[in-house]
Each structure stands twice: as structure tokens, then as C-alpha cells.
Amino acid sequence: MKSIKTSLKNNKKYFKLLLILLCLGFFIGSILTKKLNIETLLENTKSIESYLNANKINFLTNHILTLLILCISAITIIGLILFPLNIIYEGICIFFNIYTLTNIFKLNGFVYSIIYITITKGLYLSLLIIIFKKLITLIKIAITKKDKNERRALVFKALKQISIYFFLIVLNDFLIFLIGNKILSIFLFIIK
């Protein structure tokens, strides 16, 4: 618990930036809901129960491709721009989930949307943020460390950590694919 507090304290500016990016995504999402015709989306959301019973939630390919593109592009510094854009995109998606479910099912829809987002995006977003931080650290190491052996050791350690987080995202998405719709179906009583 003490290490979590220390980590949050040391990374306060970083977390503030990420919170700002998520809020920017929420803001863009709110503008889009006003500008776009989302009646079809709202109609489809009404049948969420039949969708969850008939389909599996599959983020696997999308998240793997996104992470590969972001990590590879981070080597060329472009990823440092793409990562924040991806956080903004996730903020837009979260806002759309909250907006559509709340619009249809009112307060119960808001509660269900929080559960939905926690299950489908919670771990992914957390690990994505950690990977972004590790990539920034990796780039700093590559630029600032002069001793080749020390730099190599630190880079290898950071890459190993990134690989573990990448694996956890894939494992999380695989579990969501297998049982995510069943877990979300359990909570459907909230919006019935």
C-alpha cells in the first residue's frame, strides 16, 4: 500500500496529464453526440441483452494491433504522440458507453455503464498507461545513459516489463472474450 502511495506521489504530473487527456476525450465525445445522428446506436443499445447472449466481446485483435503500432512507433518518437491520441480515443469510447446507456436506462444505465467500462476497459487502460510511462522511461534511458552496458541492462529491463504488461493485456482480452459477456449478463438485472 505504501509503494502505491509513493508511486502516485512520484507520478502526479503524469497522472494529471492522463486525466486531462481522458477528460478531453469525454469533451470530444459530448460534442460528437450532439453533432452526429446516434439514434441507430441508441436503438441497438436497447437490445444489449440479446447482443450479450448471442455474441462474445472481442477486443483481442484491436488491442494487439493498437499496442504493436504504438510500441513500434514509440521507437521513432511518433508513438509519444499516438499514445495520448489513443487515450483521448478511449475517453471518447467511454463517454459514448456512458451516454448511450444513461440515455436509454437513466440512472440504472449509468450504473451499468460503469460496470461495463470497468470490466471491458479498466485493466486495459491501466496497463496502457503503465506501458506509455515505461516507453517514456525507455526513451529517456536511451538518450541520457552514456555507459553502454548500463544502458543495455536498463533497456532490457524496461522491455521485459513492457512485454509482461503486453501479455497481461492479451490475457485480459482473452478472458473478456471467453467470459466477459457472461459476467456482463449477470449485471443486466440493473437495467431491466
mmCIF file with all atom_site columns, C-alpha atoms in Angstrom:
data_model
loop_
_atom_site.group_PDB
_atom_site.id
_atom_site.type_symbol
_atom_site.label_atom_id
_atom_site.label_alt_id
_atom_site.label_comp_id
_atom_site.label_asym_id
_atom_site.label_entity_id
_atom_site.label_seq_id
_atom_site.pdbx_PDB_ins_code
_atom_site.Cartn_x
_atom_site.Cartn_y
_atom_site.Cartn_z
_atom_site.occupancy
_atom_site.B_iso_or_equiv
_atom_site.pdbx_formal_charge
_atom_site.auth_seq_id
_atom_site.auth_comp_id
_atom_site.auth_asym_id
_atom_site.auth_atom_id
_atom_site.pdbx_PDB_model_num
ATOM 1   C CA . MET A 1 1   ? 0.000   0.000   0.000   1.00 0.00 ? 1   MET A CA 1
ATOM 2   C CA . LYS A 1 2   ? 2.868   2.330   0.853   1.00 0.00 ? 2   LYS A CA 1
ATOM 3   C CA . SER A 1 3   ? 4.529   1.682   -2.522  1.00 0.00 ? 3   SER A CA 1
ATOM 4   C CA . ILE A 1 4   ? 1.279   2.573   -4.336  1.00 0.00 ? 4   ILE A CA 1
ATOM 5   C CA . LYS A 1 5   ? 1.086   5.885   -2.462  1.00 0.00 ? 5   LYS A CA 1
ATOM 6   C CA . THR A 1 6   ? 4.746   6.589   -3.277  1.00 0.00 ? 6   THR A CA 1
ATOM 7   C CA . SER A 1 7   ? 4.172   5.713   -6.932  1.00 0.00 ? 7   SER A CA 1
ATOM 8   C CA . LEU A 1 8   ? 1.138   8.001   -7.157  1.00 0.00 ? 8   LEU A CA 1
ATOM 9   C CA . LYS A 1 9   ? 3.063   10.814  -5.483  1.00 0.00 ? 9   LYS A CA 1
ATOM 10  C CA . ASN A 1 10  ? 6.061   10.433  -7.812  1.00 0.00 ? 10  ASN A CA 1
ATOM 11  C CA . ASN A 1 11  ? 3.897   10.312  -10.929 1.00 0.00 ? 11  ASN A CA 1
ATOM 12  C CA . LYS A 1 12  ? 1.398   13.039  -10.018 1.00 0.00 ? 12  LYS A CA 1
ATOM 13  C CA . LYS A 1 13  ? 2.104   15.179  -13.116 1.00 0.00 ? 13  LYS A CA 1
ATOM 14  C CA . TYR A 1 14  ? 1.915   12.150  -15.369 1.00 0.00 ? 14  TYR A CA 1
ATOM 15  C CA . PHE A 1 15  ? -1.465  11.055  -13.972 1.00 0.00 ? 15  PHE A CA 1
ATOM 16  C CA . LYS A 1 16  ? -2.790  14.625  -14.202 1.00 0.00 ? 16  LYS A CA 1
ATOM 17  C CA . LEU A 1 17  ? -1.842  14.696  -17.886 1.00 0.00 ? 17  LEU A CA 1
ATOM 18  C CA . LEU A 1 18  ? -3.600  11.383  -18.498 1.00 0.00 ? 18  LEU A CA 1
ATOM 19  C CA . LEU A 1 19  ? -6.688  12.570  -16.625 1.00 0.00 ? 19  LEU A CA 1
ATOM 20  C CA . ILE A 1 20  ? -6.720  15.716  -18.777 1.00 0.00 ? 20  ILE A CA 1
ATOM 21  C CA . LEU A 1 21  ? -6.465  13.558  -21.925 1.00 0.00 ? 21  LEU A CA 1
ATOM 22  C CA . LEU A 1 22  ? -9.369  11.360  -20.776 1.00 0.00 ? 22  LEU A CA 1
ATOM 23  C CA . CYS A 1 23  ? -11.451 14.449  -19.958 1.00 0.00 ? 23  CYS A CA 1
ATOM 24  C CA . LEU A 1 24  ? -10.603 15.843  -23.408 1.00 0.00 ? 24  LEU A CA 1
ATOM 25  C CA . GLY A 1 25  ? -11.911 12.568  -24.844 1.00 0.00 ? 25  GLY A CA 1
ATOM 26  C CA . PHE A 1 26  ? -15.114 12.955  -22.792 1.00 0.00 ? 26  PHE A CA 1
ATOM 27  C CA . PHE A 1 27  ? -15.484 16.533  -24.086 1.00 0.00 ? 27  PHE A CA 1
ATOM 28  C CA . ILE A 1 28  ? -14.986 15.465  -27.721 1.00 0.00 ? 28  ILE A CA 1
ATOM 29  C CA . GLY A 1 29  ? -17.432 12.598  -27.138 1.00 0.00 ? 29  GLY A CA 1
ATOM 30  C CA . SER A 1 30  ? -20.056 15.026  -25.816 1.00 0.00 ? 30  SER A CA 1
ATOM 31  C CA . ILE A 1 31  ? -19.624 17.241  -28.891 1.00 0.00 ? 31  ILE A CA 1
ATOM 32  C CA . LEU A 1 32  ? -19.937 14.209  -31.182 1.00 0.00 ? 32  LEU A CA 1
ATOM 33  C CA . THR A 1 33  ? -23.168 13.078  -29.517 1.00 0.00 ? 33  THR A CA 1
ATOM 34  C CA . LYS A 1 34  ? -24.654 16.483  -30.316 1.00 0.00 ? 34  LYS A CA 1
ATOM 35  C CA . LYS A 1 35  ? -23.333 16.652  -33.891 1.00 0.00 ? 35  LYS A CA 1
ATOM 36  C CA . LEU A 1 36  ? -23.894 13.054  -35.022 1.00 0.00 ? 36  LEU A CA 1
ATOM 37  C CA . ASN A 1 37  ? -27.157 11.226  -35.506 1.00 0.00 ? 37  ASN A CA 1
ATOM 38  C CA . ILE A 1 38  ? -26.873 8.442   -32.920 1.00 0.00 ? 38  ILE A CA 1
ATOM 39  C CA . GLU A 1 39  ? -30.484 7.239   -32.983 1.00 0.00 ? 39  GLU A CA 1
ATOM 40  C CA . THR A 1 40  ? -29.429 3.930   -34.567 1.00 0.00 ? 40  THR A CA 1
ATOM 41  C CA . LEU A 1 41  ? -26.802 3.453   -31.853 1.00 0.00 ? 41  LEU A CA 1
ATOM 42  C CA . LEU A 1 42  ? -29.402 4.140   -29.164 1.00 0.00 ? 42  LEU A CA 1
ATOM 43  C CA . GLU A 1 43  ? -31.835 1.672   -30.774 1.00 0.00 ? 43  GLU A CA 1
ATOM 44  C CA . ASN A 1 44  ? -29.141 -1.017  -30.938 1.00 0.00 ? 44  ASN A CA 1
ATOM 45  C CA . THR A 1 45  ? -28.173 -0.390  -27.313 1.00 0.00 ? 45  THR A CA 1
ATOM 46  C CA . LYS A 1 46  ? -31.737 -1.192  -26.216 1.00 0.00 ? 46  LYS A CA 1
ATOM 47  C CA . SER A 1 47  ? -31.119 -4.789  -27.282 1.00 0.00 ? 47  SER A CA 1
ATOM 48  C CA . ILE A 1 48  ? -27.904 -5.158  -25.254 1.00 0.00 ? 48  ILE A CA 1
ATOM 49  C CA . GLU A 1 49  ? -29.251 -8.280  -23.536 1.00 0.00 ? 49  GLU A CA 1
ATOM 50  C CA . SER A 1 50  ? -29.752 -10.192 -26.788 1.00 0.00 ? 50  SER A CA 1
ATOM 51  C CA . TYR A 1 51  ? -26.382 -8.925  -28.060 1.00 0.00 ? 51  TYR A CA 1
ATOM 52  C CA . LEU A 1 52  ? -24.542 -10.210 -24.969 1.00 0.00 ? 52  LEU A CA 1
ATOM 53  C CA . ASN A 1 53  ? -26.343 -13.557 -25.182 1.00 0.00 ? 53  ASN A CA 1
ATOM 54  C CA . ALA A 1 54  ? -25.520 -14.025 -28.877 1.00 0.00 ? 54  ALA A CA 1
ATOM 55  C CA . ASN A 1 55  ? -22.023 -12.514 -29.158 1.00 0.00 ? 55  ASN A CA 1
ATOM 56  C CA . LYS A 1 56  ? -18.661 -12.556 -27.479 1.00 0.00 ? 56  LYS A CA 1
ATOM 57  C CA . ILE A 1 57  ? -16.832 -9.336  -26.612 1.00 0.00 ? 57  ILE A CA 1
ATOM 58  C CA . ASN A 1 58  ? -13.701 -9.325  -28.743 1.00 0.00 ? 58  ASN A CA 1
ATOM 59  C CA . PHE A 1 59  ? -11.058 -6.625  -28.273 1.00 0.00 ? 59  PHE A CA 1
ATOM 60  C CA . LEU A 1 60  ? -8.171  -9.040  -28.818 1.00 0.00 ? 60  LEU A CA 1
ATOM 61  C CA . THR A 1 61  ? -7.156  -8.170  -32.388 1.00 0.00 ? 61  THR A CA 1
ATOM 62  C CA . ASN A 1 62  ? -7.880  -4.476  -31.960 1.00 0.00 ? 62  ASN A CA 1
ATOM 63  C CA . HIS A 1 63  ? -5.802  -4.124  -28.779 1.00 0.00 ? 63  HIS A CA 1
ATOM 64  C CA . ILE A 1 64  ? -2.892  -6.240  -30.061 1.00 0.00 ? 64  ILE A CA 1
ATOM 65  C CA . LEU A 1 65  ? -2.658  -4.217  -33.290 1.00 0.00 ? 65  LEU A CA 1
ATOM 66  C CA . THR A 1 66  ? -3.017  -0.933  -31.417 1.00 0.00 ? 66  THR A CA 1
ATOM 67  C CA . LEU A 1 67  ? -0.297  -1.860  -28.917 1.00 0.00 ? 67  LEU A CA 1
ATOM 68  C CA . LEU A 1 68  ? 2.075   -3.112  -31.604 1.00 0.00 ? 68  LEU A CA 1
ATOM 69  C CA . ILE A 1 69  ? 1.645   0.065   -33.639 1.00 0.00 ? 69  ILE A CA 1
ATOM 70  C CA . LEU A 1 70  ? 2.035   2.277   -30.566 1.00 0.00 ? 70  LEU A CA 1
ATOM 71  C CA . CYS A 1 71  ? 5.107   0.461   -29.236 1.00 0.00 ? 71  CYS A CA 1
ATOM 72  C CA . ILE A 1 72  ? 6.861   0.262   -32.593 1.00 0.00 ? 72  ILE A CA 1
ATOM 73  C CA . SER A 1 73  ? 6.082   3.892   -33.380 1.00 0.00 ? 73  SER A CA 1
ATOM 74  C CA . ALA A 1 74  ? 7.328   4.931   -29.928 1.00 0.00 ? 74  ALA A CA 1
ATOM 75  C CA . ILE A 1 75  ? 10.823  3.997   -31.100 1.00 0.00 ? 75  ILE A CA 1
ATOM 76  C CA . THR A 1 76  ? 10.525  6.728   -33.738 1.00 0.00 ? 76  THR A CA 1
ATOM 77  C CA . ILE A 1 77  ? 9.054   9.178   -31.199 1.00 0.00 ? 77  ILE A CA 1
ATOM 78  C CA . ILE A 1 78  ? 5.774   9.256   -33.204 1.00 0.00 ? 78  ILE A CA 1
ATOM 79  C CA . GLY A 1 79  ? 4.319   6.929   -30.575 1.00 0.00 ? 79  GLY A CA 1
ATOM 80  C CA . LEU A 1 80  ? 4.693   9.663   -27.999 1.00 0.00 ? 80  LEU A CA 1
ATOM 81  C CA . ILE A 1 81  ? 2.012   11.493  -29.979 1.00 0.00 ? 81  ILE A CA 1
ATOM 82  C CA . LEU A 1 82  ? -0.069  8.398   -30.800 1.00 0.00 ? 82  LEU A CA 1
ATOM 83  C CA . PHE A 1 83  ? -0.304  7.199   -27.180 1.00 0.00 ? 83  PHE A CA 1
ATOM 84  C CA . PRO A 1 84  ? -2.015  10.397  -25.962 1.00 0.00 ? 84  PRO A CA 1
ATOM 85  C CA . LEU A 1 85  ? -4.312  10.280  -29.009 1.00 0.00 ? 85  LEU A CA 1
ATOM 86  C CA . ASN A 1 86  ? -5.239  6.715   -28.081 1.00 0.00 ? 86  ASN A CA 1
ATOM 87  C CA . ILE A 1 87  ? -6.046  7.810   -24.515 1.00 0.00 ? 87  ILE A CA 1
ATOM 88  C CA . ILE A 1 88  ? -8.296  10.548  -25.960 1.00 0.00 ? 88  ILE A CA 1
ATOM 89  C CA . TYR A 1 89  ? -9.954  7.934   -28.215 1.00 0.00 ? 89  TYR A CA 1
ATOM 90  C CA . GLU A 1 90  ? -10.578 5.676   -25.198 1.00 0.00 ? 90  GLU A CA 1
ATOM 91  C CA . GLY A 1 91  ? -12.098 8.687   -23.402 1.00 0.00 ? 91  GLY A CA 1
ATOM 92  C CA . ILE A 1 92  ? -14.467 9.190   -26.351 1.00 0.00 ? 92  ILE A CA 1
ATOM 93  C CA . CYS A 1 93  ? -15.456 5.500   -26.260 1.00 0.00 ? 93  CYS A CA 1
ATOM 94  C CA . ILE A 1 94  ? -16.045 5.606   -22.508 1.00 0.00 ? 94  ILE A CA 1
ATOM 95  C CA . PHE A 1 95  ? -18.211 8.713   -22.878 1.00 0.00 ? 95  PHE A CA 1
ATOM 96  C CA . PHE A 1 96  ? -20.266 7.055   -25.642 1.00 0.00 ? 96  PHE A CA 1
ATOM 97  C CA . ASN A 1 97  ? -20.837 3.989   -23.448 1.00 0.00 ? 97  ASN A CA 1
ATOM 98  C CA . ILE A 1 98  ? -21.937 6.111   -20.508 1.00 0.00 ? 98  ILE A CA 1
ATOM 99  C CA . TYR A 1 99  ? -24.046 8.433   -22.665 1.00 0.00 ? 99  TYR A CA 1
ATOM 100 C CA . THR A 1 100 ? -25.931 5.737   -24.573 1.00 0.00 ? 100 THR A CA 1
ATOM 101 C CA . LEU A 1 101 ? -26.676 3.537   -21.569 1.00 0.00 ? 101 LEU A CA 1
ATOM 102 C CA . THR A 1 102 ? -27.664 6.526   -19.416 1.00 0.00 ? 102 THR A CA 1
ATOM 103 C CA . ASN A 1 103 ? -29.820 7.966   -22.199 1.00 0.00 ? 103 ASN A CA 1
ATOM 104 C CA . ILE A 1 104 ? -31.794 4.732   -22.513 1.00 0.00 ? 104 ILE A CA 1
ATOM 105 C CA . PHE A 1 105 ? -31.856 3.322   -18.966 1.00 0.00 ? 105 PHE A CA 1
ATOM 106 C CA . LYS A 1 106 ? -31.369 6.561   -16.957 1.00 0.00 ? 106 LYS A CA 1
ATOM 107 C CA . LEU A 1 107 ? -29.583 6.165   -13.569 1.00 0.00 ? 107 LEU A CA 1
ATOM 108 C CA . ASN A 1 108 ? -29.576 2.365   -13.828 1.00 0.00 ? 108 ASN A CA 1
ATOM 109 C CA . GLY A 1 109 ? -27.908 2.712   -17.225 1.00 0.00 ? 109 GLY A CA 1
ATOM 110 C CA . PHE A 1 110 ? -25.222 4.914   -15.691 1.00 0.00 ? 110 PHE A CA 1
ATOM 111 C CA . VAL A 1 111 ? -24.517 2.283   -13.014 1.00 0.00 ? 111 VAL A CA 1
ATOM 112 C CA . TYR A 1 112 ? -24.415 -0.486  -15.639 1.00 0.00 ? 112 TYR A CA 1
ATOM 113 C CA . SER A 1 113 ? -22.120 1.588   -17.872 1.00 0.00 ? 113 SER A CA 1
ATOM 114 C CA . ILE A 1 114 ? -19.620 1.959   -15.014 1.00 0.00 ? 114 ILE A CA 1
ATOM 115 C CA . ILE A 1 115 ? -19.647 -1.826  -14.540 1.00 0.00 ? 115 ILE A CA 1
ATOM 116 C CA . TYR A 1 116 ? -19.350 -2.352  -18.308 1.00 0.00 ? 116 TYR A CA 1
ATOM 117 C CA . ILE A 1 117 ? -16.407 0.048   -18.608 1.00 0.00 ? 117 ILE A CA 1
ATOM 118 C CA . THR A 1 118 ? -14.659 -1.400  -15.557 1.00 0.00 ? 118 THR A CA 1
ATOM 119 C CA . ILE A 1 119 ? -14.880 -4.923  -16.946 1.00 0.00 ? 119 ILE A CA 1
ATOM 120 C CA . THR A 1 120 ? -14.078 -4.153  -20.585 1.00 0.00 ? 120 THR A CA 1
ATOM 121 C CA . LYS A 1 121 ? -11.661 -1.231  -20.314 1.00 0.00 ? 121 LYS A CA 1
ATOM 122 C CA . GLY A 1 122 ? -10.424 -0.953  -16.730 1.00 0.00 ? 122 GLY A CA 1
ATOM 123 C CA . LEU A 1 123 ? -7.365  -3.197  -16.825 1.00 0.00 ? 123 LEU A CA 1
ATOM 124 C CA . TYR A 1 124 ? -6.601  -2.367  -20.471 1.00 0.00 ? 124 TYR A CA 1
ATOM 125 C CA . LEU A 1 125 ? -6.475  1.369   -19.799 1.00 0.00 ? 125 LEU A CA 1
ATOM 126 C CA . SER A 1 126 ? -4.436  0.934   -16.621 1.00 0.00 ? 126 SER A CA 1
ATOM 127 C CA . LEU A 1 127 ? -1.850  -1.239  -18.369 1.00 0.00 ? 127 LEU A CA 1
ATOM 128 C CA . LEU A 1 128 ? -1.814  1.032   -21.426 1.00 0.00 ? 128 LEU A CA 1
ATOM 129 C CA . ILE A 1 129 ? -0.948  3.965   -19.178 1.00 0.00 ? 129 ILE A CA 1
ATOM 130 C CA . ILE A 1 130 ? 1.832   1.959   -17.496 1.00 0.00 ? 130 ILE A CA 1
ATOM 131 C CA . ILE A 1 131 ? 3.237   0.895   -20.885 1.00 0.00 ? 131 ILE A CA 1
ATOM 132 C CA . PHE A 1 132 ? 3.255   4.522   -22.028 1.00 0.00 ? 132 PHE A CA 1
ATOM 133 C CA . LYS A 1 133 ? 5.150   5.538   -18.893 1.00 0.00 ? 133 LYS A CA 1
ATOM 134 C CA . LYS A 1 134 ? 7.650   2.691   -19.410 1.00 0.00 ? 134 LYS A CA 1
ATOM 135 C CA . LEU A 1 135 ? 8.187   3.726   -23.037 1.00 0.00 ? 135 LEU A CA 1
ATOM 136 C CA . ILE A 1 136 ? 8.908   7.297   -21.958 1.00 0.00 ? 136 ILE A CA 1
ATOM 137 C CA . THR A 1 137 ? 11.403  5.923   -19.420 1.00 0.00 ? 137 THR A CA 1
ATOM 138 C CA . LEU A 1 138 ? 12.930  3.701   -22.102 1.00 0.00 ? 138 LEU A CA 1
ATOM 139 C CA . ILE A 1 139 ? 13.448  6.649   -24.440 1.00 0.00 ? 139 ILE A CA 1
ATOM 140 C CA . LYS A 1 140 ? 14.974  8.720   -21.621 1.00 0.00 ? 140 LYS A CA 1
ATOM 141 C CA . ILE A 1 141 ? 17.389  5.877   -20.826 1.00 0.00 ? 141 ILE A CA 1
ATOM 142 C CA . ALA A 1 142 ? 18.387  5.509   -24.468 1.00 0.00 ? 142 ALA A CA 1
ATOM 143 C CA . ILE A 1 143 ? 19.087  9.236   -24.743 1.00 0.00 ? 143 ILE A CA 1
ATOM 144 C CA . THR A 1 144 ? 20.696  10.049  -21.379 1.00 0.00 ? 144 THR A CA 1
ATOM 145 C CA . LYS A 1 145 ? 22.718  6.984   -20.333 1.00 0.00 ? 145 LYS A CA 1
ATOM 146 C CA . LYS A 1 146 ? 26.266  7.081   -21.674 1.00 0.00 ? 146 LYS A CA 1
ATOM 147 C CA . ASP A 1 147 ? 27.540  3.758   -20.372 1.00 0.00 ? 147 ASP A CA 1
ATOM 148 C CA . LYS A 1 148 ? 26.565  1.132   -22.974 1.00 0.00 ? 148 LYS A CA 1
ATOM 149 C CA . ASN A 1 149 ? 26.366  -1.789  -20.545 1.00 0.00 ? 149 ASN A CA 1
ATOM 150 C CA . GLU A 1 150 ? 24.211  0.124   -18.074 1.00 0.00 ? 150 GLU A CA 1
ATOM 151 C CA . ARG A 1 151 ? 22.001  1.422   -20.889 1.00 0.00 ? 151 ARG A CA 1
ATOM 152 C CA . ARG A 1 152 ? 21.619  -2.079  -22.364 1.00 0.00 ? 152 ARG A CA 1
ATOM 153 C CA . ALA A 1 153 ? 20.685  -3.538  -18.968 1.00 0.00 ? 153 ALA A CA 1
ATOM 154 C CA . LEU A 1 154 ? 18.123  -0.807  -18.259 1.00 0.00 ? 154 LEU A CA 1
ATOM 155 C CA . VAL A 1 155 ? 16.624  -1.025  -21.756 1.00 0.00 ? 155 VAL A CA 1
ATOM 156 C CA . PHE A 1 156 ? 16.358  -4.822  -21.468 1.00 0.00 ? 156 PHE A CA 1
ATOM 157 C CA . LYS A 1 157 ? 14.660  -4.479  -18.072 1.00 0.00 ? 157 LYS A CA 1
ATOM 158 C CA . ALA A 1 158 ? 12.163  -1.916  -19.417 1.00 0.00 ? 158 ALA A CA 1
ATOM 159 C CA . LEU A 1 159 ? 11.420  -4.065  -22.490 1.00 0.00 ? 159 LEU A CA 1
ATOM 160 C CA . LYS A 1 160 ? 10.872  -7.089  -20.259 1.00 0.00 ? 160 LYS A CA 1
ATOM 161 C CA . GLN A 1 161 ? 8.386   -5.107  -18.129 1.00 0.00 ? 161 GLN A CA 1
ATOM 162 C CA . ILE A 1 162 ? 6.585   -3.819  -21.234 1.00 0.00 ? 162 ILE A CA 1
ATOM 163 C CA . SER A 1 163 ? 6.361   -7.397  -22.551 1.00 0.00 ? 163 SER A CA 1
ATOM 164 C CA . ILE A 1 164 ? 4.791   -8.547  -19.275 1.00 0.00 ? 164 ILE A CA 1
ATOM 165 C CA . TYR A 1 165 ? 2.198   -5.745  -19.410 1.00 0.00 ? 165 TYR A CA 1
ATOM 166 C CA . PHE A 1 166 ? 1.528   -6.544  -23.074 1.00 0.00 ? 166 PHE A CA 1
ATOM 167 C CA . PHE A 1 167 ? 0.975   -10.207 -22.146 1.00 0.00 ? 167 PHE A CA 1
ATOM 168 C CA . LEU A 1 168 ? -1.388  -9.173  -19.319 1.00 0.00 ? 168 LEU A CA 1
ATOM 169 C CA . ILE A 1 169 ? -3.453  -7.101  -21.766 1.00 0.00 ? 169 ILE A CA 1
ATOM 170 C CA . VAL A 1 170 ? -3.690  -10.058 -24.166 1.00 0.00 ? 170 VAL A CA 1
ATOM 171 C CA . LEU A 1 171 ? -4.623  -12.381 -21.288 1.00 0.00 ? 171 LEU A CA 1
ATOM 172 C CA . ASN A 1 172 ? -7.240  -9.898  -20.051 1.00 0.00 ? 172 ASN A CA 1
ATOM 173 C CA . ASP A 1 173 ? -8.734  -9.565  -23.542 1.00 0.00 ? 173 ASP A CA 1
ATOM 174 C CA . PHE A 1 174 ? -8.766  -13.351 -23.922 1.00 0.00 ? 174 PHE A CA 1
ATOM 175 C CA . LEU A 1 175 ? -10.642 -13.707 -20.610 1.00 0.00 ? 175 LEU A CA 1
ATOM 176 C CA . ILE A 1 176 ? -13.079 -10.978 -21.663 1.00 0.00 ? 176 ILE A CA 1
ATOM 177 C CA . PHE A 1 177 ? -13.609 -12.883 -24.925 1.00 0.00 ? 177 PHE A CA 1
ATOM 178 C CA . LEU A 1 178 ? -14.292 -16.127 -23.054 1.00 0.00 ? 178 LEU A CA 1
ATOM 179 C CA . ILE A 1 179 ? -16.450 -14.909 -20.157 1.00 0.00 ? 179 ILE A CA 1
ATOM 180 C CA . GLY A 1 180 ? -16.928 -11.128 -20.496 1.00 0.00 ? 180 GLY A CA 1
ATOM 181 C CA . ASN A 1 181 ? -20.391 -11.348 -21.998 1.00 0.00 ? 181 ASN A CA 1
ATOM 182 C CA . LYS A 1 182 ? -21.454 -13.825 -19.277 1.00 0.00 ? 182 LYS A CA 1
ATOM 183 C CA . ILE A 1 183 ? -20.207 -11.541 -16.496 1.00 0.00 ? 183 ILE A CA 1
ATOM 184 C CA . LEU A 1 184 ? -21.924 -8.530  -18.048 1.00 0.00 ? 184 LEU A CA 1
ATOM 185 C CA . SER A 1 185 ? -25.120 -10.590 -18.462 1.00 0.00 ? 185 SER A CA 1
ATOM 186 C CA . ILE A 1 186 ? -25.129 -11.208 -14.699 1.00 0.00 ? 186 ILE A CA 1
ATOM 187 C CA . PHE A 1 187 ? -25.447 -7.446  -14.123 1.00 0.00 ? 187 PHE A CA 1
ATOM 188 C CA . LEU A 1 188 ? -28.265 -6.963  -16.657 1.00 0.00 ? 188 LEU A CA 1
ATOM 189 C CA . PHE A 1 189 ? -30.784 -7.021  -13.799 1.00 0.00 ? 189 PHE A CA 1
ATOM 190 C CA . ILE A 1 190 ? -29.696 -3.419  -13.107 1.00 0.00 ? 190 ILE A CA 1
ATOM 191 C CA . ILE A 1 191 ? -31.197 -2.150  -16.372 1.00 0.00 ? 191 ILE A CA 1
ATOM 192 C CA . LYS A 1 192 ? -34.266 -4.423  -16.600 1.00 0.00 ? 192 LYS A CA 1
#
